[in-house]
């Protein structure tokens, strides 16, 4: 989950398209949910994706 968190945060810095940013956030959330459904409910895993 940490790998996805770091990767997502870094890639979002390079994406310049709002639609791609939204889709990437959704994909990252889905991947974290698949890895650990219960753990993914903690907002810490998505905070960096939505708060710059």
PDB file of N, CA and C in Angstrom:
ATOM      1  N   UNK A   1       0.827  -1.179   0.000  1.00  0.00           N
ATOM      2  CA  UNK A   1       0.000   0.000   0.000  1.00  0.00           C
ATOM      3  C   UNK A   1       0.879   1.252   0.000  1.00  0.00           C
ATOM      4  N   UNK A   2       1.987   1.177   0.686  1.00  0.00           N
ATOM      5  CA  UNK A   2       2.893   2.327   0.723  1.00  0.00           C
ATOM      6  C   UNK A   2       3.451   2.602  -0.666  1.00  0.00           C
ATOM      7  N   UNK A   3       3.768   1.547  -1.396  1.00  0.00           N
ATOM      8  CA  UNK A   3       4.284   1.718  -2.762  1.00  0.00           C
ATOM      9  C   UNK A   3       3.272   2.437  -3.638  1.00  0.00           C
ATOM     10  N   UNK A   4       2.007   2.025  -3.569  1.00  0.00           N
ATOM     11  CA  UNK A   4       0.961   2.692  -4.357  1.00  0.00           C
ATOM     12  C   UNK A   4       0.791   4.132  -3.917  1.00  0.00           C
ATOM     13  N   UNK A   5       0.882   4.384  -2.628  1.00  0.00           N
ATOM     14  CA  UNK A   5       0.725   5.733  -2.101  1.00  0.00           C
ATOM     15  C   UNK A   5       1.814   6.648  -2.650  1.00  0.00           C
ATOM     16  N   UNK A   6       3.059   6.205  -2.568  1.00  0.00           N
ATOM     17  CA  UNK A   6       4.183   7.003  -3.055  1.00  0.00           C
ATOM     18  C   UNK A   6       4.107   7.185  -4.563  1.00  0.00           C
ATOM     19  N   UNK A   7       3.853   6.115  -5.286  1.00  0.00           N
ATOM     20  CA  UNK A   7       3.756   6.190  -6.745  1.00  0.00           C
ATOM     21  C   UNK A   7       2.650   7.137  -7.171  1.00  0.00           C
ATOM     22  N   UNK A   8       1.494   7.012  -6.564  1.00  0.00           N
ATOM     23  CA  UNK A   8       0.372   7.889  -6.904  1.00  0.00           C
ATOM     24  C   UNK A   8       0.685   9.343  -6.658  1.00  0.00           C
ATOM     25  N   UNK A   9       1.283   9.624  -5.530  1.00  0.00           N
ATOM     26  CA  UNK A   9       1.611  11.010  -5.196  1.00  0.00           C
ATOM     27  C   UNK A   9       2.623  11.591  -6.181  1.00  0.00           C
ATOM     28  N   UNK A  10       3.617  10.825  -6.549  1.00  0.00           N
ATOM     29  CA  UNK A  10       4.652  11.297  -7.482  1.00  0.00           C
ATOM     30  C   UNK A  10       4.108  11.486  -8.897  1.00  0.00           C
ATOM     31  N   UNK A  11       3.314  10.556  -9.363  1.00  0.00           N
ATOM     32  CA  UNK A  11       2.793  10.644 -10.730  1.00  0.00           C
ATOM     33  C   UNK A  11       1.818  11.810 -10.869  1.00  0.00           C
ATOM     34  N   UNK A  12       1.027  12.080  -9.847  1.00  0.00           N
ATOM     35  CA  UNK A  12       0.080  13.183  -9.933  1.00  0.00           C
ATOM     36  C   UNK A  12       0.778  14.515 -10.176  1.00  0.00           C
ATOM     37  N   UNK A  13       2.017  14.638  -9.702  1.00  0.00           N
ATOM     38  CA  UNK A  13       2.778  15.869  -9.929  1.00  0.00           C
ATOM     39  C   UNK A  13       3.111  16.078 -11.404  1.00  0.00           C
ATOM     40  N   UNK A  14       3.130  15.014 -12.196  1.00  0.00           N
ATOM     41  CA  UNK A  14       3.520  15.130 -13.590  1.00  0.00           C
ATOM     42  C   UNK A  14       2.335  15.155 -14.557  1.00  0.00           C
ATOM     43  N   UNK A  15       1.147  14.777 -14.081  1.00  0.00           N
ATOM     44  CA  UNK A  15      -0.028  14.754 -14.955  1.00  0.00           C
ATOM     45  C   UNK A  15      -0.574  16.167 -15.091  1.00  0.00           C
ATOM     46  N   UNK A  16      -0.837  16.577 -16.315  1.00  0.00           N
ATOM     47  CA  UNK A  16      -1.327  17.922 -16.541  1.00  0.00           C
ATOM     48  C   UNK A  16      -2.784  17.996 -16.961  1.00  0.00           C
ATOM     49  N   UNK A  17      -3.456  16.882 -17.007  1.00  0.00           N
ATOM     50  CA  UNK A  17      -4.827  16.836 -17.489  1.00  0.00           C
ATOM     51  C   UNK A  17      -5.761  16.462 -16.334  1.00  0.00           C
ATOM     52  N   UNK A  18      -6.802  17.262 -16.114  1.00  0.00           N
ATOM     53  CA  UNK A  18      -7.731  17.025 -15.009  1.00  0.00           C
ATOM     54  C   UNK A  18      -8.435  15.685 -15.083  1.00  0.00           C
ATOM     55  N   UNK A  19      -8.826  15.269 -16.286  1.00  0.00           N
ATOM     56  CA  UNK A  19      -9.495  13.974 -16.436  1.00  0.00           C
ATOM     57  C   UNK A  19      -8.556  12.826 -16.092  1.00  0.00           C
ATOM     58  N   UNK A  20      -7.320  12.918 -16.539  1.00  0.00           N
ATOM     59  CA  UNK A  20      -6.345  11.882 -16.238  1.00  0.00           C
ATOM     60  C   UNK A  20      -6.045  11.835 -14.747  1.00  0.00           C
ATOM     61  N   UNK A  21      -5.990  12.996 -14.108  1.00  0.00           N
ATOM     62  CA  UNK A  21      -5.761  13.035 -12.666  1.00  0.00           C
ATOM     63  C   UNK A  21      -6.887  12.303 -11.931  1.00  0.00           C
ATOM     64  N   UNK A  22      -8.122  12.576 -12.324  1.00  0.00           N
ATOM     65  CA  UNK A  22      -9.273  11.939 -11.688  1.00  0.00           C
ATOM     66  C   UNK A  22      -9.216  10.420 -11.871  1.00  0.00           C
ATOM     67  N   UNK A  23      -8.963   9.970 -13.094  1.00  0.00           N
ATOM     68  CA  UNK A  23      -8.896   8.539 -13.363  1.00  0.00           C
ATOM     69  C   UNK A  23      -7.746   7.877 -12.613  1.00  0.00           C
ATOM     70  N   UNK A  24      -6.621   8.565 -12.540  1.00  0.00           N
ATOM     71  CA  UNK A  24      -5.480   8.006 -11.822  1.00  0.00           C
ATOM     72  C   UNK A  24      -5.785   7.865 -10.337  1.00  0.00           C
ATOM     73  N   UNK A  25      -6.438   8.858  -9.753  1.00  0.00           N
ATOM     74  CA  UNK A  25      -6.822   8.776  -8.338  1.00  0.00           C
ATOM     75  C   UNK A  25      -7.746   7.581  -8.109  1.00  0.00           C
ATOM     76  N   UNK A  26      -8.717   7.413  -9.010  1.00  0.00           N
ATOM     77  CA  UNK A  26      -9.656   6.296  -8.878  1.00  0.00           C
ATOM     78  C   UNK A  26      -8.919   4.955  -8.978  1.00  0.00           C
ATOM     79  N   UNK A  27      -8.010   4.853  -9.932  1.00  0.00           N
ATOM     80  CA  UNK A  27      -7.254   3.609 -10.115  1.00  0.00           C
ATOM     81  C   UNK A  27      -6.407   3.311  -8.878  1.00  0.00           C
ATOM     82  N   UNK A  28      -5.766   4.313  -8.326  1.00  0.00           N
ATOM     83  CA  UNK A  28      -4.936   4.118  -7.139  1.00  0.00           C
ATOM     84  C   UNK A  28      -5.784   3.689  -5.952  1.00  0.00           C
ATOM     85  N   UNK A  29      -6.940   4.331  -5.770  1.00  0.00           N
ATOM     86  CA  UNK A  29      -7.848   3.929  -4.688  1.00  0.00           C
ATOM     87  C   UNK A  29      -8.295   2.480  -4.859  1.00  0.00           C
ATOM     88  N   UNK A  30      -8.613   2.088  -6.071  1.00  0.00           N
ATOM     89  CA  UNK A  30      -9.040   0.714  -6.338  1.00  0.00           C
ATOM     90  C   UNK A  30      -7.923  -0.283  -6.023  1.00  0.00           C
ATOM     91  N   UNK A  31      -6.694   0.048  -6.415  1.00  0.00           N
ATOM     92  CA  UNK A  31      -5.566  -0.848  -6.174  1.00  0.00           C
ATOM     93  C   UNK A  31      -5.323  -1.021  -4.680  1.00  0.00           C
ATOM     94  N   UNK A  32      -5.391   0.069  -3.928  1.00  0.00           N
ATOM     95  CA  UNK A  32      -5.201  -0.008  -2.480  1.00  0.00           C
ATOM     96  C   UNK A  32      -6.326  -0.832  -1.855  1.00  0.00           C
ATOM     97  N   UNK A  33      -7.541  -0.667  -2.330  1.00  0.00           N
ATOM     98  CA  UNK A  33      -8.682  -1.429  -1.813  1.00  0.00           C
ATOM     99  C   UNK A  33      -8.497  -2.920  -2.061  1.00  0.00           C
ATOM    100  N   UNK A  34      -7.979  -3.283  -3.236  1.00  0.00           N
ATOM    101  CA  UNK A  34      -7.748  -4.691  -3.564  1.00  0.00           C
ATOM    102  C   UNK A  34      -6.667  -5.285  -2.649  1.00  0.00           C
ATOM    103  N   UNK A  35      -5.641  -4.508  -2.362  1.00  0.00           N
ATOM    104  CA  UNK A  35      -4.547  -4.990  -1.516  1.00  0.00           C
ATOM    105  C   UNK A  35      -5.031  -5.238  -0.092  1.00  0.00           C
ATOM    106  N   UNK A  36      -5.766  -4.281   0.472  1.00  0.00           N
ATOM    107  CA  UNK A  36      -6.217  -4.399   1.860  1.00  0.00           C
ATOM    108  C   UNK A  36      -7.512  -3.615   2.025  1.00  0.00           C
ATOM    109  N   UNK A  37      -8.622  -4.285   1.873  1.00  0.00           N
ATOM    110  CA  UNK A  37      -9.927  -3.634   1.928  1.00  0.00           C
ATOM    111  C   UNK A  37     -10.135  -2.891   3.246  1.00  0.00           C
ATOM    112  N   UNK A  38      -9.883  -3.550   4.351  1.00  0.00           N
ATOM    113  CA  UNK A  38     -10.101  -2.922   5.663  1.00  0.00           C
ATOM    114  C   UNK A  38      -9.127  -1.759   5.875  1.00  0.00           C
ATOM    115  N   UNK A  39      -7.877  -1.958   5.555  1.00  0.00           N
ATOM    116  CA  UNK A  39      -6.881  -0.910   5.746  1.00  0.00           C
ATOM    117  C   UNK A  39      -7.086   0.284   4.838  1.00  0.00           C
ATOM    118  N   UNK A  40      -7.654   0.046   3.672  1.00  0.00           N
ATOM    119  CA  UNK A  40      -7.852   1.137   2.715  1.00  0.00           C
ATOM    120  C   UNK A  40      -8.916   2.130   3.163  1.00  0.00           C
ATOM    121  N   UNK A  41      -9.702   1.749   4.167  1.00  0.00           N
ATOM    122  CA  UNK A  41     -10.745   2.645   4.667  1.00  0.00           C
ATOM    123  C   UNK A  41     -10.157   3.824   5.441  1.00  0.00           C
ATOM    124  N   UNK A  42      -8.912   3.701   5.884  1.00  0.00           N
ATOM    125  CA  UNK A  42      -8.244   4.803   6.578  1.00  0.00           C
ATOM    126  C   UNK A  42      -7.937   5.902   5.567  1.00  0.00           C
ATOM    127  N   UNK A  43      -8.341   7.108   5.861  1.00  0.00           N
ATOM    128  CA  UNK A  43      -8.198   8.214   4.911  1.00  0.00           C
ATOM    129  C   UNK A  43      -6.745   8.585   4.624  1.00  0.00           C
ATOM    130  N   UNK A  44      -5.822   8.124   5.438  1.00  0.00           N
ATOM    131  CA  UNK A  44      -4.421   8.458   5.207  1.00  0.00           C
ATOM    132  C   UNK A  44      -3.947   7.985   3.840  1.00  0.00           C
ATOM    133  N   UNK A  45      -4.536   6.893   3.318  1.00  0.00           N
ATOM    134  CA  UNK A  45      -4.088   6.352   2.042  1.00  0.00           C
ATOM    135  C   UNK A  45      -4.536   7.195   0.856  1.00  0.00           C
ATOM    136  N   UNK A  46      -5.555   7.999   1.005  1.00  0.00           N
ATOM    137  CA  UNK A  46      -6.004   8.841  -0.107  1.00  0.00           C
ATOM    138  C   UNK A  46      -5.766  10.321   0.139  1.00  0.00           C
ATOM    139  N   UNK A  47      -5.339  10.691   1.322  1.00  0.00           N
ATOM    140  CA  UNK A  47      -5.129  12.105   1.649  1.00  0.00           C
ATOM    141  C   UNK A  47      -4.167  12.779   0.670  1.00  0.00           C
ATOM    142  N   UNK A  48      -3.035  12.147   0.419  1.00  0.00           N
ATOM    143  CA  UNK A  48      -2.037  12.749  -0.470  1.00  0.00           C
ATOM    144  C   UNK A  48      -2.528  12.860  -1.909  1.00  0.00           C
ATOM    145  N   UNK A  49      -3.459  12.020  -2.302  1.00  0.00           N
ATOM    146  CA  UNK A  49      -3.960  12.061  -3.672  1.00  0.00           C
ATOM    147  C   UNK A  49      -4.913  13.233  -3.894  1.00  0.00           C
ATOM    148  N   UNK A  50      -5.549  13.694  -2.837  1.00  0.00           N
ATOM    149  CA  UNK A  50      -6.556  14.741  -2.977  1.00  0.00           C
ATOM    150  C   UNK A  50      -6.152  16.070  -2.354  1.00  0.00           C
ATOM    151  N   UNK A  51      -5.074  16.096  -1.602  1.00  0.00           N
ATOM    152  CA  UNK A  51      -4.624  17.323  -0.937  1.00  0.00           C
ATOM    153  C   UNK A  51      -3.188  17.596  -1.288  1.00  0.00           C
ATOM    154  N   UNK A  52      -2.963  18.643  -2.035  1.00  0.00           N
ATOM    155  CA  UNK A  52      -1.598  18.974  -2.478  1.00  0.00           C
ATOM    156  C   UNK A  52      -0.843  19.707  -1.400  1.00  0.00           C
TER     157      UNK A  52
END
